[in-house]
Amino acid sequence: MRIFASFSVAVLALTSLTAFSQAPAPPQAPQVAQTPPMGWNSWNYFAGRVTDKDIRDSADLVVSSGMKDAGYIYVNIDDTWEGERDASGVLHTNAKFPDMKALADYVHSKGLKIGIYSGPGTKTCGGYAASLGHEEQDAKMYADWGIDYLKYDLCSFIPDVLEKQAPNDKAAQMRLMIGAYDKMGKALKATGRPIVYSLCQYGWDAVWEWAPALGGNLWRTTGDITPRWDRIYAIASQQAGLESYAGPGHWNDPDMLEVGNGKLSLAENRTHFTLWAILAAPLLAGNDLPHMKPEIKAILTNRDVIAINQDALGKQGARTYSDGEVEVWTRQLQGGALAVAIVAVGDSRYATHPFHLNLAKLGLHGPQAGKDLWTGKPITLTDNMPIEIESHDVLLVRIDAPR
Ligand code: GAL
């Protein structure tokens, strides 16, 4: 699979080179997503109910809550904004979104950016019109509206194209899928507008190997997230081995945040946010902003934790070791600093009790002065120190000068 992916990328690169020698190069868009994109997306809370008003209200609240100042810039409309195509192939919005240009202008007037959603098939996952055969037309329309971010979701491309054109031929299906994502990548680039390109095809066919070459700024690595600890932990665990694929401009996307959604406990919300920070994951909140509780706002706007996520080195962290049901995750930061997250992943508080930290396993020797990023207080990590963490909770420490 991986050999095939590299081959495909080589073929694509050659194709682009050939095209480059024949046609004038499209205008070079400024680089986007140099750190993992931050913002808010409508899907995890509103799903198919989202309206123009919800997006305007959310933009207002991203500003008034302090989220914008903390770095949340994109307000992204997910699925269900789409209407029908007219005789000229122009896709219209549905009644929930009367005027997309006006909505984009409104979001921009708040100093924010706006995102939208489509897919390479005939239909989106919600059954609305998608972009097959209209890629350039749609990309141009997004640019005319002032769209800054596109999430492009595979969905009906599977029955529409893969199963029709290449039944039972996985290699041919992969080529078709890569071709479809390449097509929209080129269409976005040709608009000349800097538009973040988010691939959503659930991590199939080692997307991390070929997405950056198509201009992908982020790509989902798994199926959908839900606001349940088991799912969040399973997704975090599935990021192992993908660290080397992330970097400025191109990120693994373990899906949008569920912080503040469902019945997640405060500890689970904190740990979810911590893991996404360690993973250099895009931080797209997906909660009910009008009813955001202060403790959820405090998690989403914790500047120290966001600084871990947004660290300019852009190096994705990983699980460094585990001891029973306690896991130690680390991330290297610019200037030689280190983030250490000690996570009680199990359901029983006493499953590993007390946990003793092994500094040597982190390559550290002697006491390490740091800051506990969830209490904001200084903390010194010492070898073999007992650390008591409640089930699903976390201790997150930044060490500026690890030894
Ligand atoms: C799924 C996607 C979700 C959401 C939904 C919309 O495929 O993973 O994040 O976009 O489609 O229908």
XYZ file of C-alpha atoms and ligand atoms in Angstrom:
415
model
C 0.000 0.000 0.000
C 2.742 2.440 1.015
C 4.937 1.558 -1.970
C 1.906 2.108 -4.159
C 1.219 5.456 -2.526
C 4.762 6.650 -3.171
C 4.441 5.492 -6.766
C 1.188 7.436 -7.139
C 2.727 10.560 -5.686
C 5.614 10.213 -8.130
C 3.162 9.851 -11.020
C 1.200 12.845 -9.812
C 4.352 14.879 -9.371
C 5.406 14.007 -12.912
C 1.967 14.883 -14.240
C 2.098 18.248 -12.499
C 5.610 18.868 -13.818
C 4.460 18.175 -17.363
C 1.497 20.470 -16.907
C 3.797 23.088 -15.413
C 6.054 23.101 -18.470
C 3.060 23.691 -20.765
C 0.811 26.131 -18.915
C 1.623 29.279 -16.961
C 1.894 28.554 -13.257
C -1.202 29.508 -11.251
C -0.693 32.458 -8.923
C 1.166 31.385 -5.816
C -1.118 31.578 -2.784
C 0.406 32.627 0.539
C 1.139 29.687 2.777
C -1.663 28.668 5.112
C -1.835 26.442 8.180
C 1.744 27.013 9.261
C 0.479 25.929 12.682
C -2.530 23.595 13.120
C -5.695 25.477 12.081
C -7.813 26.723 14.987
C -11.479 27.600 14.861
C -14.994 26.326 15.336
C -17.027 23.998 13.098
C -20.778 23.502 13.071
C -20.963 19.719 12.744
C -20.270 18.259 16.184
C -23.032 20.249 17.845
C -25.501 21.398 15.154
C -25.032 18.614 12.568
C -27.753 19.067 9.904
C -29.634 21.777 11.823
C -27.071 24.545 11.276
C -28.345 27.831 9.810
C -26.951 31.187 8.717
C -27.966 32.603 12.090
C -26.104 29.888 13.985
C -22.939 30.749 12.054
C -23.345 34.487 12.715
C -24.065 33.854 16.411
C -21.092 31.541 16.642
C -18.827 34.116 15.008
C -20.064 36.723 17.524
C -19.407 34.327 20.387
C -15.968 33.261 19.169
C -15.086 36.948 19.545
C -16.957 37.808 22.766
C -15.862 34.629 24.582
C -12.180 35.447 24.038
C -11.713 32.427 21.774
C -10.649 34.615 18.874
C -7.969 36.262 21.005
C -6.817 32.789 22.033
C -6.293 31.886 18.347
C -9.613 30.457 17.077
C -9.910 32.108 13.678
C -11.904 29.841 11.360
C -15.685 29.596 11.620
C -16.523 26.615 9.463
C -19.867 25.616 8.004
C -19.986 21.846 7.692
C -22.476 19.805 5.679
C -26.094 20.777 4.864
C -25.705 24.312 3.446
C -26.118 23.116 -0.147
C -29.147 23.587 -2.420
C -29.537 22.548 -6.064
C -27.465 23.216 -9.180
C -29.059 25.351 -11.860
C -28.876 24.760 -15.632
C -25.431 26.384 -15.771
C -24.156 24.049 -13.078
C -24.019 26.771 -10.449
C -24.639 25.330 -7.005
C -27.071 27.396 -4.949
C -27.382 27.448 -1.203
C -30.499 26.066 0.464
C -33.042 28.092 2.444
C -31.015 27.838 5.678
C -28.249 29.924 4.038
C -29.929 32.709 2.028
C -26.763 34.607 1.085
C -23.372 33.002 1.478
C -21.404 36.048 0.311
C -23.145 38.208 2.901
C -22.466 35.593 5.561
C -18.780 35.431 4.602
C -18.608 39.240 4.726
C -20.169 39.182 8.197
C -17.702 36.598 9.508
C -14.804 38.544 7.968
C -16.072 41.764 9.543
C -15.405 40.122 12.917
C -11.767 39.590 11.985
C -12.427 35.873 11.480
C -12.173 33.536 8.495
C -14.882 31.289 7.113
C -14.853 27.670 5.985
C -17.185 25.521 3.922
C -17.739 21.861 3.100
C -18.172 19.696 0.010
C -16.996 16.392 -1.417
C -15.686 14.771 -4.600
C -18.831 12.666 -5.188
C -22.286 13.702 -6.377
C -23.556 13.933 -2.790
C -22.180 14.919 0.576
C -22.448 12.579 3.530
C -25.701 14.293 4.463
C -27.091 13.665 0.952
C -26.706 17.241 -0.334
C -25.172 18.225 -3.689
C -21.385 17.773 -3.868
C -18.754 18.743 -6.432
C -18.281 15.835 -8.893
C -17.818 17.346 -12.351
C -18.025 20.904 -10.984
C -14.751 21.171 -9.098
C -13.353 24.285 -10.810
C -16.744 25.985 -10.831
C -17.280 25.330 -7.113
C -13.750 26.362 -6.155
C -14.158 29.622 -8.037
C -17.510 30.254 -6.372
C -15.983 29.643 -2.921
C -13.211 32.108 -3.743
C -15.779 34.665 -4.986
C -17.701 34.296 -1.747
C -14.472 34.804 0.212
C -14.171 31.299 1.597
C -10.922 30.583 3.453
C -11.147 26.858 4.204
C -12.631 23.809 2.461
C -13.330 20.434 4.078
C -13.681 17.894 1.255
C -15.427 14.712 2.344
C -15.240 11.458 0.335
C -18.687 9.965 1.062
C -20.657 9.338 -2.135
C -17.488 9.195 -4.243
C -17.349 5.591 -2.991
C -20.602 4.380 -4.663
C -20.587 7.082 -7.390
C -17.119 6.467 -8.758
C -14.996 3.900 -6.910
C -17.510 1.063 -6.917
C -18.797 1.871 -10.399
C -15.536 2.466 -12.218
C -13.256 0.069 -10.405
C -15.257 -2.587 -8.579
C -13.002 -4.954 -6.643
C -9.818 -3.168 -7.743
C -8.408 -1.455 -4.682
C -5.354 -0.078 -6.463
C -7.470 1.524 -9.200
C -9.857 2.877 -6.563
C -6.962 4.496 -4.765
C -5.759 6.143 -7.981
C -9.260 7.487 -8.631
C -9.537 8.853 -5.109
C -6.129 10.511 -5.216
C -7.057 11.965 -8.607
C -10.276 13.430 -7.186
C -8.493 15.091 -4.273
C -5.777 16.328 -6.624
C -8.410 17.864 -8.886
C -9.939 19.953 -6.117
C -6.480 20.831 -4.773
C -5.553 22.240 -8.178
C -8.926 24.010 -8.525
C -8.425 25.736 -5.172
C -4.888 26.723 -6.065
C -6.022 28.106 -9.419
C -8.347 30.563 -7.636
C -5.278 32.360 -6.260
C -7.038 32.708 -2.897
C -5.332 31.155 0.113
C -7.800 28.409 1.064
C -6.966 25.777 3.670
C -7.568 22.361 2.093
C -8.864 19.749 4.527
C -9.135 16.187 3.261
C -11.769 14.030 4.896
C -11.591 10.411 3.767
C -11.182 8.811 7.171
C -7.476 7.965 6.864
C -7.814 5.476 4.002
C -4.897 4.418 1.818
C -2.264 6.120 3.960
C -3.571 9.575 3.075
C -0.736 11.156 5.093
C 1.709 9.897 2.442
C 0.067 11.559 -0.543
C -2.089 14.427 0.743
C 0.694 17.045 1.152
C 1.735 16.659 -2.504
C -1.837 17.574 -3.528
C -1.813 20.726 -1.434
C -3.607 19.102 1.508
C -3.112 21.136 4.684
C -4.770 18.560 6.912
C -6.269 15.123 6.492
C -8.493 13.083 8.732
C -6.680 10.027 10.012
C -9.690 8.082 11.336
C -13.456 7.711 11.204
C -15.685 10.142 13.050
C -15.167 11.269 16.613
C -18.012 11.113 19.168
C -18.212 12.801 22.578
C -17.237 9.647 24.455
C -13.972 8.948 26.261
C -13.526 5.510 24.646
C -13.749 6.979 21.143
C -11.480 9.925 21.922
C -8.868 7.629 23.462
C -9.128 5.155 20.575
C -8.573 7.956 18.059
C -5.598 9.343 20.005
C -4.073 5.852 20.129
C -4.460 5.487 16.358
C -2.159 8.469 15.780
C 0.899 6.398 16.739
C 3.340 6.159 13.859
C 2.002 9.200 12.014
C 4.204 11.742 13.796
C 6.666 12.217 10.960
C 3.920 13.197 8.486
C 2.899 16.356 10.365
C 4.635 19.695 10.056
C 4.041 23.341 9.172
C 1.410 23.505 6.418
C 0.375 19.835 6.641
C -1.192 18.151 9.650
C -2.691 14.867 10.747
C -6.308 15.507 11.732
C -7.709 13.200 14.423
C -11.062 14.978 13.903
C -12.688 18.032 15.445
C -12.935 18.668 19.161
C -15.786 17.366 21.274
C -14.780 19.518 24.259
C -18.016 20.612 25.935
C -20.181 18.102 24.085
C -22.168 15.109 25.272
C -21.524 13.826 28.756
C -17.752 14.140 28.836
C -16.541 14.811 32.384
C -14.392 17.832 33.083
C -11.340 15.556 33.325
C -12.185 13.969 29.969
C -12.591 17.353 28.312
C -9.240 18.456 29.723
C -7.486 15.280 28.620
C -9.051 15.388 25.136
C -7.758 18.955 24.702
C -4.337 18.004 26.101
C -3.951 15.054 23.729
C -4.948 17.170 20.730
C -2.336 19.732 21.818
C 0.368 17.073 22.107
C -0.678 15.658 18.715
C -0.365 19.030 16.944
C -3.951 18.426 15.867
C -6.147 21.096 14.313
C -8.194 22.664 17.129
C -11.692 23.026 15.737
C -14.085 23.421 18.613
C -17.527 22.001 17.924
C -19.513 22.952 20.978
C -22.694 24.892 21.712
C -21.160 28.351 22.063
C -24.280 30.177 23.380
C -24.380 27.770 26.318
C -20.646 27.288 26.847
C -19.975 26.758 30.552
C -17.139 28.792 32.114
C -15.128 25.665 32.856
C -15.356 24.606 29.186
C -14.315 28.070 28.055
C -11.386 27.844 30.469
C -10.257 24.622 28.812
C -10.665 25.854 25.244
C -8.886 29.137 25.942
C -6.031 27.868 28.119
C -3.197 29.820 26.470
C -0.439 27.591 27.792
C -2.032 24.483 26.346
C -2.786 26.244 23.067
C 0.878 27.290 22.924
C 1.820 23.605 23.026
C -0.562 22.922 20.130
C 0.607 25.924 18.127
C 4.321 25.474 18.813
C 6.213 26.803 15.801
C 8.454 23.762 15.507
C 5.352 21.894 14.354
C 6.547 18.542 15.667
C 3.733 16.127 16.532
C 4.131 14.426 19.915
C 3.562 10.801 20.807
C 2.995 8.278 23.553
C 6.481 7.737 24.941
C 5.731 4.956 27.407
C 2.947 3.454 29.415
C 2.780 1.793 32.779
C -0.411 -0.124 33.351
C -3.234 2.261 32.638
C -1.124 5.391 32.897
C 0.426 6.741 29.714
C 3.146 9.330 29.308
C 2.932 11.427 26.150
C 5.576 13.950 25.153
C 6.055 16.621 22.537
C 9.252 18.444 21.629
C 8.851 22.199 21.419
C 10.878 25.015 19.976
C 13.905 26.176 21.930
C 14.463 22.683 23.317
C 11.390 22.755 25.589
C 9.328 19.651 26.265
C 5.658 19.007 27.028
C 4.906 15.971 29.178
C 1.351 14.712 29.591
C 0.684 11.955 32.098
C -2.728 10.474 31.372
C -4.787 8.037 33.438
C -6.466 6.328 30.509
C -8.186 3.530 32.420
C -11.593 3.507 34.013
C -10.456 2.611 37.515
C -8.781 5.219 39.641
C -6.757 2.555 41.392
C -5.678 0.604 38.337
C -2.129 1.930 38.630
C -1.879 3.457 42.009
C 0.307 5.156 42.799
C 2.000 5.727 39.445
C 5.741 6.432 39.665
C 7.282 8.599 36.972
C 10.326 7.179 35.194
C 12.335 10.154 33.965
C 14.976 8.025 32.239
C 12.275 6.717 29.880
C 11.798 10.334 28.793
C 15.537 10.807 28.337
C 15.624 13.103 31.377
C 17.951 13.021 34.359
C 17.520 14.752 37.709
C 14.786 17.126 38.859
C 12.966 18.961 36.050
C 11.489 22.357 36.838
C 8.305 23.010 34.911
C 4.827 24.441 34.933
C 1.615 22.490 35.464
C -0.415 23.905 32.595
C -3.821 23.058 34.051
C -3.218 24.657 37.467
C -0.774 27.284 36.197
C 1.546 26.474 39.114
C 5.228 25.564 39.132
C 5.973 21.865 39.525
C 9.207 19.929 39.662
C 9.203 16.440 38.203
C 11.598 14.075 39.937
C 12.522 10.533 39.115
C 10.248 7.895 40.620
C 7.909 10.523 42.060
C 4.460 9.169 42.845
C 1.761 10.889 40.836
C -1.897 10.396 41.564
C -4.250 11.095 38.694
C -7.974 10.478 38.650
C -9.409 8.216 35.980
C -9.323 9.910 32.528
C -7.551 12.973 33.940
C -4.147 14.345 33.046
C -1.122 16.147 34.417
C 0.344 18.363 31.706
C 3.732 19.909 32.358
C 5.854 22.206 30.244
C 9.573 21.967 30.907
C 11.418 24.846 29.309
C 14.922 23.553 29.979
C 14.782 19.767 30.153
C 17.962 17.997 31.205
C -18.735 12.864 7.860
C -17.578 13.652 8.443
C -18.129 14.528 9.539
C -19.159 15.456 8.962
C -20.253 14.675 8.247
C -21.217 15.586 7.513
O -18.269 12.035 6.844
O -16.601 12.764 8.924
O -17.056 15.254 10.148
O -18.544 16.346 8.077
O -19.696 13.760 7.322
O -22.199 14.904 6.816
